Amino acid sequence: MPFPRASRWKRRRMDLPCAWSEHVYLLLSTLSFLIGIALITFLHSRHRLDVVVRPGTVPSPAPSVSVIVPARNEARNIRACVESLFSQTYPNLEFIVVDDRSTDATPVILHRLARRDPRLRIVHGTDLPPGWVGKPHALWQGYNVSRGEWLCFVDADTVLAPQAVATCLAQSLEHRADLYTILTDQEMVTFWERTLLPLIMTAISVAYPPTRVNDPKRREAIANGQFILIRREVYERVGGHAAIRDSIVEDRDLARRVKDAGYRLLLADGRAVARTRMYTSLPEMWEGWTKNVFLGLKSEPRLLPLGVLGALIAPLSMLALPLWFLAGALWGLGLLPWDVGPAWVGGVVAAQAAGVFLYLLVWRALAARAMRVPARYALTTPLGLLVIAAIILVSAYRVLTGKGVIWKGRLYRAGRG
């Protein structure tokens, strides 16, 4: 008689781990589901822009504006950029293009354009002085020959709508901004542009939420070097580009100096008045963003461990999602080689995994559509995260080893300057 009781006790004891395991698995899956939904919502809610470029009235007489364009080996872009400057409706402009010792056809194209409009002045850049990097030096040389009450820095790969300067200046005056910058419309044509750029733009917005950038009480500060409008007196008071001579992330660092000095910084959605195509192929994007991430990590050492951690977690998370779903599906179908509990629990686990992935795809599709990219590119999110993770890890390796990066024929190392 004791044997049946012992047998029943043994069976109950064997069932106990199964009961416990199903509750643990369900709890872990539910927590992962809630954390995943919350994290996706958080990441995609931080890019909201509270200021959009809208038509405004320029005062009379119109303040003088000096548009300064740095150009190094920009033969592919410089004509479209300068011609868009010629078409500006703003009445009081001068254009200064600094040829930063280009080795391609950029100087030839510029001289042809200068014959068409006397407002265009060409500055032939000098050798880099010790401690300077290329773009700040080019912009500083442009400033030194400028006369405008406002300075407008425009990248050579940016094309402006005819009303761009007038509209942006009117809005900066309306908001009493001392530095006014816009997010331009990013042209994305190739597969890799459409796969990577929306993710990169989201990452930048997470690091620098526009609403916080525009809040004078917050420390977050960033500007987009593709278009920056700044009062001359403010530029001079914060030291101009001479104060950030060794910075490749010169737009962010200029914005920081302006905001730290107590001046008003304003970031606006300017996609209606300016467009930019930064890179046209995967090799260009790899080189360009490796440079950007490298120099960002170099100037912000505290971001190095966070960058590496994020680069490892993002692709692992995308790998975990299908494994999470597969485990739940096999559980629900009774195909697991061990007994972990009722099939309905496996169905719930699979549904939670699918829910997180679908929620992510919906947000990525909305982000893609906002950037005029087909919504189907949301499906490339795992691939894009993998490539971006590789860029971050390569950049971190180059910072740690001091190997540096080459950009437009110049070597930048992890040391200062």
Short mmCIF file of C-alpha atoms in Angstrom, two decimals:
data_model
loop_
_atom_site.label_atom_id
_atom_site.label_comp_id
_atom_site.label_asym_id
_atom_site.label_seq_id
_atom_site.Cartn_x
_atom_site.Cartn_y
_atom_site.Cartn_z
CA MET A 1 0.00 0.00 0.00
CA PRO A 2 2.77 2.53 0.65
CA PHE A 3 4.08 2.06 -2.88
CA PRO A 4 1.06 3.61 -4.67
CA ARG A 5 1.17 6.59 -2.33
CA ALA A 6 4.88 6.99 -3.00
CA SER A 7 4.22 6.66 -6.70
CA ARG A 8 1.51 9.34 -6.60
CA TRP A 9 3.79 11.63 -4.56
CA LYS A 10 6.58 11.07 -7.09
CA ARG A 11 4.28 11.87 -9.98
CA ARG A 12 3.13 15.08 -8.30
CA ARG A 13 6.74 16.04 -7.65
CA MET A 14 7.61 15.47 -11.31
CA ASP A 15 4.66 17.63 -12.37
CA LEU A 16 5.74 20.46 -10.09
CA PRO A 17 8.71 21.71 -12.18
CA CYS A 18 6.48 21.65 -15.23
CA ALA A 19 3.88 23.83 -13.51
CA TRP A 20 6.53 26.19 -12.23
CA SER A 21 8.27 26.37 -15.63
CA GLU A 22 5.12 27.28 -17.52
CA HIS A 23 4.47 30.16 -15.12
CA VAL A 24 8.07 31.33 -15.32
CA TYR A 25 8.10 31.17 -19.12
CA LEU A 26 4.80 33.02 -19.35
CA LEU A 27 6.00 35.68 -16.91
CA LEU A 28 9.29 36.18 -18.76
CA SER A 29 7.51 36.32 -22.10
CA THR A 30 4.97 38.85 -20.82
CA LEU A 31 7.70 41.03 -19.33
CA SER A 32 9.62 40.89 -22.61
CA PHE A 33 6.45 41.81 -24.49
CA LEU A 34 5.75 44.83 -22.28
CA ILE A 35 9.37 46.00 -22.32
CA GLY A 36 9.56 45.59 -26.09
CA ILE A 37 6.37 47.58 -26.71
CA ALA A 38 7.45 50.31 -24.27
CA LEU A 39 10.95 50.56 -25.75
CA ILE A 40 9.71 50.75 -29.34
CA THR A 41 7.17 53.43 -28.39
CA PHE A 42 9.81 55.41 -26.50
CA LEU A 43 12.36 55.30 -29.32
CA HIS A 44 9.88 56.37 -31.99
CA SER A 45 8.18 59.10 -29.96
CA ARG A 46 11.30 61.22 -29.48
CA HIS A 47 11.68 62.46 -33.07
CA ARG A 48 8.60 64.72 -33.04
CA LEU A 49 9.46 68.19 -34.33
CA ASP A 50 7.44 70.95 -32.70
CA VAL A 51 8.53 73.64 -35.20
CA VAL A 52 7.87 73.41 -38.93
CA VAL A 53 9.19 75.90 -41.49
CA ARG A 54 6.30 78.10 -42.63
CA PRO A 55 6.14 81.22 -44.83
CA GLY A 56 6.76 84.47 -42.99
CA THR A 57 7.37 88.15 -43.61
CA VAL A 58 10.90 89.49 -43.85
CA PRO A 59 11.34 92.98 -42.34
CA SER A 60 12.22 95.95 -44.49
CA PRO A 61 15.00 96.72 -44.96
CA ALA A 62 16.03 93.08 -45.10
CA PRO A 63 19.08 92.16 -42.98
CA SER A 64 22.10 91.16 -45.05
CA VAL A 65 22.84 87.44 -45.21
CA SER A 66 26.12 85.77 -46.18
CA VAL A 67 25.65 82.21 -47.44
CA ILE A 68 28.87 80.25 -46.93
CA VAL A 69 29.40 76.86 -48.60
CA PRO A 70 32.47 74.70 -47.85
CA ALA A 71 33.39 72.49 -50.81
CA ARG A 72 36.06 69.81 -51.03
CA ASN A 73 35.87 67.49 -54.05
CA GLU A 74 32.18 68.27 -54.61
CA ALA A 75 32.12 68.21 -58.42
CA ARG A 76 29.05 65.97 -58.34
CA ASN A 77 27.01 68.34 -56.15
CA ILE A 78 28.31 71.90 -56.31
CA ARG A 79 26.50 73.06 -59.46
CA ALA A 80 23.03 72.16 -58.17
CA CYS A 81 23.80 73.70 -54.78
CA VAL A 82 25.07 77.04 -56.15
CA GLU A 83 22.33 77.31 -58.77
CA SER A 84 19.77 76.91 -55.98
CA LEU A 85 21.45 79.85 -54.23
CA PHE A 86 21.16 81.97 -57.38
CA SER A 87 17.41 81.33 -57.40
CA GLN A 88 16.80 82.61 -53.85
CA THR A 89 14.03 85.18 -53.52
CA TYR A 90 15.64 86.89 -50.52
CA PRO A 91 16.78 90.37 -51.62
CA ASN A 92 19.98 90.96 -49.64
CA LEU A 93 22.37 88.06 -50.17
CA GLU A 94 26.01 87.33 -50.88
CA PHE A 95 27.33 83.87 -51.71
CA ILE A 96 30.74 82.63 -50.63
CA VAL A 97 32.02 79.21 -51.67
CA VAL A 98 35.25 78.06 -50.06
CA ASP A 99 37.09 75.64 -52.33
CA ASP A 100 38.87 73.56 -49.70
CA ARG A 101 41.81 72.51 -51.90
CA SER A 102 39.72 70.25 -54.13
CA THR A 103 41.50 67.81 -56.43
CA ASP A 104 38.55 67.22 -58.77
CA ALA A 105 36.64 69.55 -61.12
CA THR A 106 35.09 71.62 -58.30
CA PRO A 107 37.24 74.78 -58.97
CA VAL A 108 36.48 74.72 -62.70
CA ILE A 109 32.74 74.44 -62.11
CA LEU A 110 32.83 77.25 -59.55
CA HIS A 111 34.61 79.68 -61.88
CA ARG A 112 32.04 79.01 -64.60
CA LEU A 113 29.23 79.68 -62.13
CA ALA A 114 30.90 82.88 -60.88
CA ARG A 115 30.69 84.36 -64.38
CA ARG A 116 26.90 84.03 -64.21
CA ASP A 117 26.27 85.92 -60.96
CA PRO A 118 28.48 88.62 -59.40
CA ARG A 119 27.13 87.81 -55.93
CA LEU A 120 29.22 84.62 -55.92
CA ARG A 121 32.68 84.93 -54.40
CA ILE A 122 35.15 82.05 -54.49
CA VAL A 123 37.66 81.65 -51.69
CA HIS A 124 40.58 79.34 -52.40
CA GLY A 125 41.31 77.57 -49.14
CA THR A 126 44.75 77.52 -47.60
CA ASP A 127 46.60 74.62 -46.02
CA LEU A 128 45.29 73.43 -42.67
CA PRO A 129 47.03 75.18 -39.77
CA PRO A 130 48.08 72.95 -36.85
CA GLY A 131 45.14 71.93 -34.69
CA TRP A 132 42.47 72.57 -37.34
CA VAL A 133 40.33 70.11 -39.26
CA GLY A 134 38.94 70.71 -42.71
CA LYS A 135 35.36 71.92 -42.48
CA PRO A 136 35.71 74.35 -39.55
CA HIS A 137 38.75 75.87 -41.28
CA ALA A 138 36.85 76.30 -44.55
CA LEU A 139 33.87 77.91 -42.81
CA TRP A 140 36.15 80.18 -40.79
CA GLN A 141 37.83 81.39 -43.99
CA GLY A 142 34.41 82.09 -45.48
CA TYR A 143 33.36 84.04 -42.40
CA ASN A 144 36.52 86.18 -42.56
CA VAL A 145 35.56 87.59 -45.97
CA SER A 146 31.81 87.83 -45.30
CA ARG A 147 29.84 91.01 -44.62
CA GLY A 148 26.37 89.76 -43.65
CA GLU A 149 24.51 90.50 -40.43
CA TRP A 150 23.50 86.85 -40.56
CA LEU A 151 25.65 83.89 -41.58
CA CYS A 152 24.06 80.96 -43.39
CA PHE A 153 26.17 77.79 -43.57
CA VAL A 154 25.04 75.38 -46.28
CA ASP A 155 26.61 72.04 -47.22
CA ALA A 156 27.61 71.51 -50.85
CA ASP A 157 25.31 68.48 -51.18
CA THR A 158 22.25 70.52 -50.18
CA VAL A 159 19.80 72.13 -52.61
CA LEU A 160 17.54 74.95 -51.41
CA ALA A 161 14.06 75.87 -52.57
CA PRO A 162 13.83 79.48 -53.86
CA GLN A 163 12.12 80.71 -50.67
CA ALA A 164 14.42 78.84 -48.25
CA VAL A 165 16.57 81.69 -46.93
CA ALA A 166 13.67 84.16 -46.78
CA THR A 167 11.38 81.71 -44.99
CA CYS A 168 13.98 80.53 -42.49
CA LEU A 169 15.17 84.05 -41.66
CA ALA A 170 11.59 85.25 -41.17
CA GLN A 171 10.88 82.36 -38.82
CA SER A 172 14.11 82.81 -36.88
CA LEU A 173 13.21 86.47 -36.32
CA GLU A 174 9.67 85.52 -35.33
CA HIS A 175 10.96 83.05 -32.72
CA ARG A 176 13.85 85.33 -31.70
CA ALA A 177 16.30 82.55 -32.47
CA ASP A 178 20.02 83.25 -32.45
CA LEU A 179 20.89 80.00 -34.22
CA TYR A 180 18.25 78.52 -36.50
CA THR A 181 18.80 75.14 -38.13
CA ILE A 182 16.60 72.76 -40.09
CA LEU A 183 16.31 69.08 -40.82
CA THR A 184 16.39 68.82 -44.60
CA ASP A 185 14.60 66.33 -46.81
CA GLN A 186 16.95 63.36 -47.15
CA GLU A 187 16.91 62.01 -50.70
CA MET A 188 17.04 58.21 -50.64
CA VAL A 189 17.17 56.43 -53.98
CA THR A 190 19.09 53.17 -53.61
CA PHE A 191 18.25 50.11 -51.54
CA TRP A 192 20.96 50.82 -48.96
CA GLU A 193 20.00 54.48 -48.56
CA ARG A 194 16.42 53.46 -47.84
CA THR A 195 17.51 50.67 -45.51
CA LEU A 196 20.04 52.56 -43.39
CA LEU A 197 19.17 56.27 -43.37
CA PRO A 198 15.73 56.04 -41.69
CA LEU A 199 17.29 54.02 -38.86
CA ILE A 200 20.18 56.47 -38.52
CA MET A 201 17.81 59.46 -38.45
CA THR A 202 15.77 57.75 -35.73
CA ALA A 203 18.93 57.10 -33.70
CA ILE A 204 19.96 60.76 -33.94
CA SER A 205 16.51 61.87 -32.81
CA VAL A 206 16.71 59.52 -29.83
CA ALA A 207 20.06 60.99 -28.81
CA TYR A 208 18.93 64.58 -29.44
CA PRO A 209 15.12 64.85 -29.13
CA PRO A 210 14.04 67.97 -31.07
CA THR A 211 11.65 69.15 -28.36
CA ARG A 212 14.50 69.11 -25.84
CA VAL A 213 16.87 70.81 -28.25
CA ASN A 214 14.34 73.63 -28.60
CA ASP A 215 13.79 73.91 -24.83
CA PRO A 216 16.08 76.62 -23.38
CA LYS A 217 15.98 74.85 -20.00
CA ARG A 218 17.43 71.63 -21.44
CA ARG A 219 21.11 71.04 -22.15
CA GLU A 220 20.58 69.01 -25.35
CA ALA A 221 21.94 70.93 -28.33
CA ILE A 222 22.48 69.99 -31.94
CA ALA A 223 22.46 71.66 -35.33
CA ASN A 224 22.37 70.27 -38.85
CA GLY A 225 25.40 71.46 -40.80
CA GLN A 226 23.43 71.13 -44.03
CA PHE A 227 21.71 74.42 -43.11
CA ILE A 228 22.57 76.71 -40.20
CA LEU A 229 21.48 80.34 -39.89
CA ILE A 230 23.19 82.31 -37.10
CA ARG A 231 23.43 85.95 -36.07
CA ARG A 232 26.88 87.27 -36.83
CA GLU A 233 27.29 88.90 -33.41
CA VAL A 234 26.35 85.64 -31.66
CA TYR A 235 28.76 83.68 -33.85
CA GLU A 236 31.56 86.06 -32.91
CA ARG A 237 30.71 86.08 -29.20
CA VAL A 238 30.93 82.28 -28.93
CA GLY A 239 34.24 82.24 -30.79
CA GLY A 240 33.00 81.02 -34.15
CA HIS A 241 34.62 78.00 -35.74
CA ALA A 242 37.98 79.02 -34.30
CA ALA A 243 36.67 77.86 -30.92
CA ILE A 244 35.86 74.41 -32.33
CA ARG A 245 38.74 74.19 -34.78
CA ASP A 246 39.49 70.53 -34.01
CA SER A 247 35.89 69.31 -34.30
CA ILE A 248 34.49 67.28 -37.18
CA VAL A 249 31.09 67.34 -35.48
CA GLU A 250 31.32 71.10 -35.78
CA ASP A 251 27.59 71.67 -36.22
CA ARG A 252 26.75 70.02 -32.90
CA ASP A 253 29.62 71.74 -31.11
CA LEU A 254 28.67 75.17 -32.46
CA ALA A 255 25.09 74.60 -31.28
CA ARG A 256 26.37 73.63 -27.83
CA ARG A 257 28.45 76.76 -27.50
CA VAL A 258 25.50 78.92 -28.54
CA LYS A 259 23.08 77.28 -26.11
CA ASP A 260 25.59 77.13 -23.24
CA ALA A 261 26.15 80.88 -23.66
CA GLY A 262 22.44 81.49 -23.08
CA TYR A 263 21.40 82.19 -26.67
CA ARG A 264 18.28 80.78 -28.32
CA LEU A 265 18.67 77.64 -30.43
CA LEU A 266 15.85 76.50 -32.71
CA LEU A 267 15.61 73.26 -34.71
CA ALA A 268 12.83 73.09 -37.30
CA ASP A 269 11.42 70.68 -39.85
CA GLY A 270 12.68 72.20 -43.09
CA ARG A 271 11.98 69.36 -45.49
CA ALA A 272 9.76 71.64 -47.55
CA VAL A 273 12.58 74.09 -48.31
CA ALA A 274 15.80 72.03 -48.57
CA ARG A 275 16.91 68.60 -49.72
CA THR A 276 20.14 66.68 -49.33
CA ARG A 277 21.58 63.50 -50.73
CA MET A 278 24.57 62.66 -48.58
CA TYR A 279 25.63 59.30 -50.03
CA THR A 280 24.67 57.29 -53.09
CA SER A 281 26.05 53.79 -52.39
CA LEU A 282 26.84 51.39 -49.56
CA PRO A 283 30.63 52.01 -49.75
CA GLU A 284 30.02 55.78 -49.51
CA MET A 285 27.64 55.30 -46.59
CA TRP A 286 30.06 52.96 -44.85
CA GLU A 287 32.92 55.45 -45.20
CA GLY A 288 30.84 58.49 -44.31
CA TRP A 289 29.02 57.08 -41.29
CA THR A 290 32.12 55.30 -39.99
CA LYS A 291 33.74 58.73 -40.01
CA ASN A 292 30.75 60.34 -38.28
CA VAL A 293 30.45 57.67 -35.60
CA PHE A 294 34.23 57.51 -35.08
CA LEU A 295 34.48 61.23 -34.49
CA GLY A 296 31.35 61.25 -32.35
CA LEU A 297 32.84 58.55 -30.10
CA LYS A 298 36.17 60.36 -30.12
CA SER A 299 34.64 63.61 -28.90
CA GLU A 300 32.29 61.88 -26.41
CA PRO A 301 34.31 59.09 -24.73
CA ARG A 302 31.42 58.35 -22.36
CA LEU A 303 29.39 57.20 -25.39
CA LEU A 304 31.95 54.54 -26.32
CA PRO A 305 30.69 51.79 -23.96
CA LEU A 306 27.07 52.75 -24.67
CA GLY A 307 27.69 52.63 -28.42
CA VAL A 308 29.34 49.21 -28.23
CA LEU A 309 26.58 47.90 -25.95
CA GLY A 310 23.87 49.20 -28.27
CA ALA A 311 25.65 47.76 -31.30
CA LEU A 312 25.62 44.33 -29.67
CA ILE A 313 22.10 44.45 -28.23
CA ALA A 314 20.27 45.67 -31.37
CA PRO A 315 21.13 42.75 -33.70
CA LEU A 316 20.85 40.22 -30.85
CA SER A 317 17.35 41.53 -30.13
CA MET A 318 16.36 41.07 -33.75
CA LEU A 319 17.73 37.51 -33.60
CA ALA A 320 15.89 36.83 -30.34
CA LEU A 321 12.48 37.80 -31.77
CA PRO A 322 12.17 34.91 -34.27
CA LEU A 323 13.62 32.47 -31.70
CA TRP A 324 11.08 33.70 -29.16
CA PHE A 325 8.26 33.19 -31.66
CA LEU A 326 9.57 29.79 -32.78
CA ALA A 327 9.81 28.49 -29.22
CA GLY A 328 6.23 29.56 -28.51
CA ALA A 329 4.93 28.10 -31.76
CA LEU A 330 6.62 24.72 -31.19
CA TRP A 331 5.33 24.72 -27.63
CA GLY A 332 1.80 25.45 -28.78
CA LEU A 333 1.96 22.69 -31.39
CA GLY A 334 3.35 20.20 -28.91
CA LEU A 335 6.56 19.75 -30.87
CA LEU A 336 9.04 20.52 -28.09
CA PRO A 337 11.01 17.44 -26.93
CA TRP A 338 10.07 18.11 -23.29
CA ASP A 339 6.86 18.88 -21.45
CA VAL A 340 6.69 22.53 -20.40
CA GLY A 341 2.99 22.94 -19.85
CA PRO A 342 -0.33 23.48 -21.63
CA ALA A 343 -0.29 24.27 -25.33
CA TRP A 344 -2.27 27.49 -24.84
CA VAL A 345 0.67 28.99 -22.92
CA GLY A 346 2.91 28.36 -25.92
CA GLY A 347 0.33 30.05 -28.12
CA VAL A 348 0.36 33.12 -25.88
CA VAL A 349 4.18 33.23 -25.97
CA ALA A 350 4.20 33.03 -29.79
CA ALA A 351 1.51 35.72 -30.04
CA GLN A 352 3.48 38.06 -27.79
CA ALA A 353 6.63 37.64 -29.89
CA ALA A 354 4.68 38.25 -33.09
CA GLY A 355 3.01 41.27 -31.51
CA VAL A 356 6.33 42.94 -30.68
CA PHE A 357 7.69 42.32 -34.18
CA LEU A 358 4.54 43.60 -35.89
CA TYR A 359 4.48 46.66 -33.63
CA LEU A 360 8.09 47.38 -34.59
CA LEU A 361 7.27 47.00 -38.29
CA VAL A 362 4.33 49.40 -38.00
CA TRP A 363 6.51 52.08 -36.40
CA ARG A 364 9.30 51.55 -38.93
CA ALA A 365 6.78 51.74 -41.78
CA LEU A 366 5.42 55.04 -40.41
CA ALA A 367 8.97 56.40 -40.07
CA ALA A 368 9.78 55.30 -43.62
CA ARG A 369 6.65 56.94 -45.04
CA ALA A 370 7.48 60.17 -43.21
CA MET A 371 10.79 60.18 -45.09
CA ARG A 372 9.12 59.33 -48.42
CA VAL A 373 10.49 55.78 -48.38
CA PRO A 374 8.16 52.89 -49.33
CA ALA A 375 6.68 51.27 -46.23
CA ARG A 376 7.93 47.85 -47.32
CA TYR A 377 11.44 48.92 -46.31
CA ALA A 378 10.35 48.37 -42.71
CA LEU A 379 11.08 44.70 -43.45
CA THR A 380 14.77 45.56 -43.90
CA THR A 381 15.06 46.73 -40.28
CA PRO A 382 17.02 43.64 -39.10
CA LEU A 383 19.50 44.00 -41.98
CA GLY A 384 19.87 47.73 -41.37
CA LEU A 385 20.52 47.24 -37.66
CA LEU A 386 23.18 44.65 -38.46
CA VAL A 387 25.05 47.02 -40.81
CA ILE A 388 24.78 49.95 -38.38
CA ALA A 389 26.04 47.73 -35.55
CA ALA A 390 29.05 46.81 -37.70
CA ILE A 391 29.74 50.50 -38.40
CA ILE A 392 29.64 51.32 -34.68
CA LEU A 393 31.91 48.41 -33.75
CA VAL A 394 34.45 49.26 -36.47
CA SER A 395 34.42 52.91 -35.36
CA ALA A 396 34.89 51.92 -31.71
CA TYR A 397 37.80 49.65 -32.69
CA ARG A 398 39.46 52.51 -34.55
CA VAL A 399 39.04 54.83 -31.57
CA LEU A 400 40.49 52.30 -29.14
CA THR A 401 43.44 51.36 -31.36
CA GLY A 402 44.18 54.89 -32.56
CA LYS A 403 44.00 53.83 -36.22
CA GLY A 404 41.75 56.73 -37.19
CA VAL A 405 39.69 57.20 -40.36
CA ILE A 406 40.35 58.73 -43.76
CA TRP A 407 37.81 61.27 -45.03
CA LYS A 408 38.20 63.15 -48.30
CA GLY A 409 41.90 62.38 -48.41
CA ARG A 410 42.62 63.48 -44.83
CA LEU A 411 43.49 61.22 -41.91
CA TYR A 412 41.76 61.81 -38.58
CA ARG A 413 43.09 59.95 -35.56
CA ALA A 414 41.59 59.32 -32.15
CA GLY A 415 43.93 61.81 -30.53
CA ARG A 416 42.83 65.41 -30.07
CA GLY A 417 42.81 67.37 -33.35
#
